[in-house]
Coordinates of C-alpha atoms in Angstrom, one line a residue:
M111 CA 234.1 97.1 333.1
M112 CA 230.6 98.6 333.3
D113 CA 228.4 98.4 330.3
K114 CA 226.0 101.1 331.4
L115 CA 226.9 104.0 333.8
N116 CA 224.6 106.3 335.9
V117 CA 226.2 109.5 334.2
S118 CA 224.3 111.7 336.8
A119 CA 225.9 110.1 340.0
L120 CA 229.2 110.0 338.1
K121 CA 228.9 113.8 337.5
E122 CA 227.7 114.5 341.0
Y123 CA 230.6 112.7 342.7
S124 CA 233.1 114.5 340.3
L125 CA 231.8 117.7 341.4
A126 CA 231.7 116.9 344.9
Y127 CA 235.2 115.5 345.0
A128 CA 236.6 118.7 342.9
K129 CA 234.9 120.9 345.4
R130 CA 236.3 119.3 348.3
L131 CA 239.8 119.2 347.1
S132 CA 239.6 122.7 345.8
D133 CA 238.2 124.1 349.1
Y134 CA 240.9 122.6 351.1
F135 CA 243.9 123.7 348.4
F136 CA 242.6 127.3 348.2
I137 CA 242.5 128.1 352.1
D138 CA 246.1 129.0 351.7
N139 CA 246.5 129.5 348.2
E140 CA 244.9 132.3 345.7
L141 CA 246.1 130.3 342.5
V142 CA 247.1 127.0 341.4
T143 CA 250.4 126.6 339.3
G144 CA 250.9 124.3 336.5
K145 CA 253.5 122.3 338.8
Q146 CA 250.8 122.0 341.4
M147 CA 248.3 120.7 338.9
L148 CA 250.8 117.9 338.1
R149 CA 250.8 116.6 341.7
F150 CA 247.5 117.9 342.7
C151 CA 245.3 114.4 342.9
D152 CA 246.4 111.4 344.3
V153 CA 245.3 109.6 341.2
Q154 CA 247.7 110.6 338.6
Q155 CA 245.6 110.2 335.7
V156 CA 243.2 113.1 336.9
N157 CA 246.3 115.3 337.0
L158 CA 247.1 114.6 333.6
L159 CA 243.8 115.0 332.0
M160 CA 243.6 118.4 333.9
V161 CA 246.8 119.5 332.3
G162 CA 245.6 118.1 328.8
G163 CA 242.3 119.8 329.2
L164 CA 244.0 123.1 329.8
F165 CA 246.1 123.0 327.1
E166 CA 243.4 121.7 324.7
A167 CA 241.4 125.1 325.7
W168 CA 244.3 127.1 325.2
Q169 CA 244.9 125.9 321.7
R170 CA 241.4 126.7 320.8
E171 CA 241.9 130.0 322.0
I172 CA 245.2 130.8 320.0
N173 CA 243.7 129.4 316.8
R174 CA 240.6 131.9 317.4
F175 CA 243.3 134.5 317.8
R176 CA 244.8 134.2 314.3
S177 CA 243.9 137.2 312.1
P178 CA 243.5 136.6 308.1
Y179 CA 245.7 139.7 307.7
F180 CA 249.1 138.3 308.9
D181 CA 251.1 135.4 307.7
Y182 CA 251.4 132.9 310.8
E183 CA 253.5 130.4 308.5
A184 CA 256.2 133.0 307.9
T185 CA 259.5 131.7 309.9
E186 CA 260.0 134.5 312.3
V187 CA 256.1 134.6 313.3
K188 CA 256.1 130.9 313.9
E189 CA 259.4 131.1 316.1
T190 CA 258.3 134.1 318.1
L191 CA 254.8 132.3 318.6
K192 CA 256.4 129.2 319.9
A193 CA 258.9 131.1 322.0
F194 CA 255.7 132.9 323.7
L195 CA 253.9 129.6 324.0
D196 CA 256.8 128.1 325.6
T197 CA 257.3 131.0 328.3
A198 CA 253.4 131.3 329.2
S199 CA 253.6 127.3 329.6
R200 CA 255.9 128.0 332.4
H201 CA 253.9 130.3 334.0
I202 CA 250.4 128.8 334.6
A203 CA 248.3 130.3 337.2
V204 CA 244.6 129.5 337.6
K205 CA 242.1 130.9 339.9
K206 CA 239.6 128.8 342.1
T207 CA 236.4 129.6 339.8
D208 CA 238.3 128.3 336.8
F209 CA 240.2 125.7 338.1
E210 CA 237.3 123.6 339.9
P211 CA 235.3 123.1 336.7
L212 CA 238.6 122.0 335.1
L213 CA 239.5 119.3 337.8
S214 CA 235.7 118.3 337.8
K215 CA 235.9 117.3 334.2
A216 CA 239.2 115.4 335.0
V217 CA 237.9 113.3 337.8
Y218 CA 234.6 112.8 335.7
D219 CA 236.8 111.5 332.6
T220 CA 239.0 109.5 334.8
L221 CA 236.1 107.7 336.5
L222 CA 234.9 107.0 332.6
L223 CA 238.3 105.6 331.9
I224 CA 238.3 103.4 335.1
F225 CA 234.7 101.8 334.9
S226 CA 233.9 102.3 331.1
P227 CA 237.1 103.1 328.9
R228 CA 235.1 102.1 325.8
Q229 CA 232.5 104.9 326.4
Y230 CA 235.4 107.2 327.3
F231 CA 237.7 106.7 324.1
K232 CA 234.4 106.7 321.9
E233 CA 233.1 110.2 323.5
W234 CA 236.6 111.4 323.1
L235 CA 236.9 110.5 319.4
S236 CA 233.5 112.0 318.5
E237 CA 234.5 115.2 320.3
A238 CA 238.1 115.6 318.9
F239 CA 237.5 114.7 315.3
Q240 CA 234.7 115.5 313.0
E241 CA 235.1 112.7 310.3
E242 CA 238.5 111.5 310.0
I243 CA 241.1 110.6 312.7
A244 CA 244.7 111.5 312.2
P245 CA 247.5 109.3 314.1
A246 CA 249.6 112.1 314.7
R247 CA 246.5 113.8 317.0
L248 CA 246.1 110.3 318.7
Q249 CA 250.0 110.2 319.4
E250 CA 249.8 113.6 320.9
Y251 CA 246.9 112.7 323.2
L252 CA 248.4 109.4 324.2
K253 CA 250.9 111.3 327.0
Y254 CA 247.9 112.3 328.9
I255 CA 246.5 108.8 329.2
Q256 CA 247.9 106.5 332.0
I257 CA 244.7 104.3 332.7
N258 CA 244.2 101.6 330.3
K259 CA 246.5 103.3 327.8
F260 CA 246.8 99.9 325.7
I261 CA 243.6 100.7 324.2
L262 CA 244.9 104.1 322.5
K263 CA 248.2 102.7 321.8
G264 CA 246.5 99.6 320.2
L265 CA 244.6 101.9 317.7
I266 CA 247.8 103.9 317.0
E267 CA 249.8 100.7 316.0
R268 CA 246.9 99.2 314.0
M269 CA 246.7 102.3 312.0
G270 CA 250.6 102.2 311.4
S271 CA 250.4 98.4 310.7
E272 CA 247.7 99.1 308.1
A273 CA 249.5 102.2 306.7
R274 CA 246.1 104.4 307.2
A275 CA 247.0 107.8 307.0
S276 CA 243.4 108.7 308.5
L277 CA 240.4 106.7 309.6
P278 CA 236.7 107.5 309.9
V279 CA 235.6 107.9 313.4
A280 CA 232.8 105.0 312.9
E281 CA 235.5 102.6 311.7
A282 CA 237.9 103.7 314.8
S283 CA 235.0 103.0 317.0
R284 CA 234.7 99.3 315.7
W285 CA 238.4 99.1 316.1
L286 CA 238.2 100.3 319.8
D287 CA 235.6 97.3 320.5
E288 CA 237.8 94.7 319.0
I289 CA 240.8 96.0 320.9
I290 CA 239.0 95.9 324.3
H291 CA 237.5 92.6 323.6
S292 CA 240.6 90.8 322.5
R293 CA 242.6 92.2 325.4
A294 CA 240.1 92.4 328.2
E295 CA 242.5 90.8 330.7
Q296 CA 244.7 94.0 330.5
L297 CA 241.9 96.4 331.6
E298 CA 243.0 97.9 335.1
E299 CA 241.4 96.6 338.1
P300 CA 239.0 99.7 339.4
R301 CA 239.2 98.7 343.1
K302 CA 242.6 100.0 343.5
F303 CA 241.4 103.6 342.2
E304 CA 238.3 103.4 344.3
E305 CA 240.3 103.1 347.5
V306 CA 242.5 106.1 346.4
F307 CA 239.4 108.3 345.5
S308 CA 237.8 107.3 349.0
E309 CA 240.6 108.7 351.2
K310 CA 239.0 112.1 350.1
L311 CA 235.6 111.4 349.5
L312 CA 234.0 108.1 349.7
L313 CA 233.5 106.4 346.1
D314 CA 230.5 104.0 346.0
A315 CA 230.9 102.2 342.7
Q316 CA 227.6 100.7 342.8
S317 CA 226.1 104.1 342.6
F318 CA 227.6 104.2 339.2
T319 CA 225.7 101.5 337.9
S320 CA 222.7 102.3 335.8
E321 CA 219.5 100.5 337.4
P322 CA 217.1 98.8 335.0
A323 CA 213.6 100.1 335.1
P324 CA 211.4 98.5 337.6
V325 CA 209.1 95.7 336.2
V326 CA 205.8 96.6 336.4
P327 CA 203.5 93.6 336.7
P328 CA 200.6 93.4 334.0
V329 CA 197.1 94.2 335.6
S330 CA 195.0 91.0 335.6
I331 CA 191.3 90.6 335.1
L332 CA 189.3 89.2 337.6
V333 CA 186.6 86.8 336.2
V334 CA 184.1 85.7 338.4
E335 CA 182.6 82.3 338.2
A336 CA 179.7 80.9 339.6
I337 CA 180.9 77.9 342.0
P338 CA 178.5 75.0 342.6
A339 CA 177.7 74.2 346.1
N340 CA 179.0 70.7 346.2
R341 CA 182.6 71.9 344.9
E342 CA 185.3 72.4 347.0
S343 CA 187.0 75.6 347.4
A344 CA 189.9 76.4 345.0
T345 CA 193.3 76.6 346.9
E346 CA 193.8 80.3 347.3
E347 CA 197.3 81.3 345.7
P348 CA 199.6 83.6 347.7
P349 CA 199.5 87.3 346.8
F350 CA 201.7 88.5 344.3
A351 CA 205.1 89.9 345.8
P352 CA 206.7 92.4 343.8
P353 CA 210.4 92.0 343.1
R354 CA 212.7 93.6 345.6
N355 CA 214.2 96.9 344.6
G356 CA 218.0 97.1 343.5
P357 CA 220.0 99.1 346.0
I358 CA 219.0 102.6 346.5
E359 CA 221.3 105.2 345.3
L360 CA 222.5 107.6 348.1
S361 CA 221.9 111.3 347.8
L362 CA 225.1 113.5 347.9
N363 CA 224.3 114.6 351.4
E364 CA 223.7 111.1 352.6
R365 CA 227.0 110.1 351.2
F366 CA 228.9 112.8 352.8
S367 CA 227.4 111.9 356.2
K368 CA 227.9 108.2 355.7
E369 CA 231.7 108.8 354.7
Q370 CA 232.8 111.3 357.4
Q371 CA 234.1 108.6 359.9
T372 CA 235.4 106.4 357.3
L373 CA 237.2 109.5 355.6
N374 CA 238.8 110.6 359.0
D375 CA 240.0 106.9 359.8
S376 CA 241.7 106.8 356.4
L377 CA 243.4 110.0 356.5
R378 CA 244.6 109.4 359.9
Q379 CA 247.1 106.9 358.4
A380 CA 248.4 109.7 356.2
T381 CA 250.3 111.3 359.4
K382 CA 251.9 107.9 360.2
G383 CA 255.7 107.7 359.8
T384 CA 256.1 111.6 359.8
T385 CA 258.5 111.5 363.0
L386 CA 262.1 112.0 361.7
D387 CA 265.4 112.1 363.7
R388 CA 266.0 116.0 364.3
Q389 CA 269.1 115.8 362.4
L390 CA 267.2 114.8 359.2
K391 CA 264.8 117.8 359.5
T392 CA 264.9 120.8 357.2
R393 CA 264.0 124.4 358.5
I394 CA 260.8 125.7 356.8
E395 CA 259.9 129.5 355.9
N396 CA 256.4 129.2 355.6
I397 CA 254.0 126.9 357.7
K398 CA 251.1 126.8 355.3
S399 CA 253.2 125.7 352.4
A400 CA 255.0 123.2 354.3
I401 CA 251.7 121.2 355.2
P402 CA 251.0 119.0 352.1
L403 CA 247.2 118.6 350.9
N404 CA 247.0 115.2 352.8
Q405 CA 248.1 116.4 356.1
K406 CA 246.0 119.4 355.8
F407 CA 242.7 117.2 355.6
V408 CA 243.9 115.3 358.7
F409 CA 244.8 118.3 360.6
I410 CA 241.6 120.2 359.8
N411 CA 239.4 117.2 360.4
E412 CA 241.1 115.7 363.5
L413 CA 242.4 118.8 365.2
F414 CA 240.3 121.4 364.5
K415 CA 236.9 119.2 364.1
G416 CA 236.6 120.1 360.4
D417 CA 236.8 124.1 361.0
A418 CA 238.9 125.1 358.3
A419 CA 238.7 129.1 359.4
A420 CA 240.0 128.0 362.9
Y421 CA 242.7 126.0 361.2
H422 CA 243.7 128.9 359.0
Q423 CA 243.5 131.6 361.8
A424 CA 245.9 129.2 363.9
L425 CA 248.5 129.1 361.0
N426 CA 248.4 132.9 360.7
E427 CA 248.8 133.5 364.4
L428 CA 251.7 130.9 364.3
E429 CA 253.4 132.9 361.7
Q430 CA 253.7 135.8 364.1
C431 CA 255.3 133.9 366.8
S432 CA 259.0 134.6 367.3
T433 CA 260.1 131.6 369.3
Y434 CA 258.9 128.0 369.3
Q435 CA 258.1 128.2 373.0
S436 CA 255.6 131.0 372.3
A437 CA 254.0 129.0 369.2
N438 CA 253.7 125.8 371.6
Q439 CA 251.9 128.1 374.3
L440 CA 249.7 129.5 371.5
L441 CA 248.5 126.1 370.6
R442 CA 248.0 124.7 373.8
E443 CA 246.3 127.3 375.3
S444 CA 244.0 128.5 372.3
Y445 CA 243.4 125.4 370.4
A446 CA 244.3 122.4 372.0
K447 CA 242.1 122.8 375.0
A448 CA 239.3 124.2 372.8
Y449 CA 239.3 121.3 370.5
G450 CA 240.3 118.5 373.0
W451 CA 243.6 117.6 371.3
N452 CA 245.2 114.2 372.4
M453 CA 248.8 115.5 372.8
D454 CA 250.1 112.1 372.7
G455 CA 248.1 111.4 369.3
E456 CA 249.8 111.0 366.0
E457 CA 248.0 114.1 364.6
A458 CA 248.8 116.5 367.2
E459 CA 252.4 115.1 367.2
A460 CA 252.9 115.7 363.3
F461 CA 251.6 119.0 363.8
F462 CA 253.8 120.2 366.5
E463 CA 257.0 118.8 364.4
I464 CA 255.9 121.1 361.2
I465 CA 255.6 124.2 363.6
E466 CA 259.0 123.2 365.3
R467 CA 260.9 123.2 361.9
K468 CA 259.8 126.9 361.6
F469 CA 262.2 127.9 364.7
Y470 CA 265.3 126.1 363.8

């Protein structure tokens, strides 16, 4: 667990990661639904916090909607409002401009939960409660926490064991410190999450550490002393060597260029094992919707050299084909030659298998 985090680096990565996933997803989609949000990211904690953030924002809007001229506690009003909320919650639809900030915030909070859970929970308590903490609110939020869940759960259990109906935020913060200190061995290992995040965008955990300010050596005053003729010259001391600087944090552009080969190598593995026996395959109606986000990354980067527009155009043209033979010919003549596909490679094989399922 990191004691001090480089918040700027954390936010920079979160924004870049959210943009990358959003750009790929919204190539083929105008909106993201609630079901898609729950499986949008490979790190499930991101999905949970994203949905939790959406419902919290929605709850604030509902509270602002309440008018002083109506009785919202009336049974009929409460039942009608509940029915409306239940129905609306099954029809979540978010545009890219609204979704990307939601995703970025969820990524940032997830990284805090991984690398500094103490900081995450203390910040959340300060934002969610003004002075007193209510156990019911903690219990409600618990369902959105997956990583280092024992911390929040421990706080709830302690409030219950001490029969506390409420708890000052400052005291809750001290309890959090005690829980983390006494159960440090239960903290999640960050490395496994680093690997999953890096499949989409290289995550360098070292860039998240706050480097100490450089030590500036004191300026010494040179005192010139007359040296007698018969006195031997003093041995000269070696010049002062300033301490080596720590690792220099990479800029966002440098990280993107550095990670490109690693990303492609990692994502290439996503296509392994896609070959199924013909009898196990099922027909698809729409090619775009049949390609999961992970494979879309692979196809765009490996088969279309990163050209998302060409990938999108190819799928549109394939949808117009009436037979698999015409689709196969289109790909080979218009795209395989232009982009130098390895027709025996895993990526091309997986792509053709998906196209074939369109014409069963």
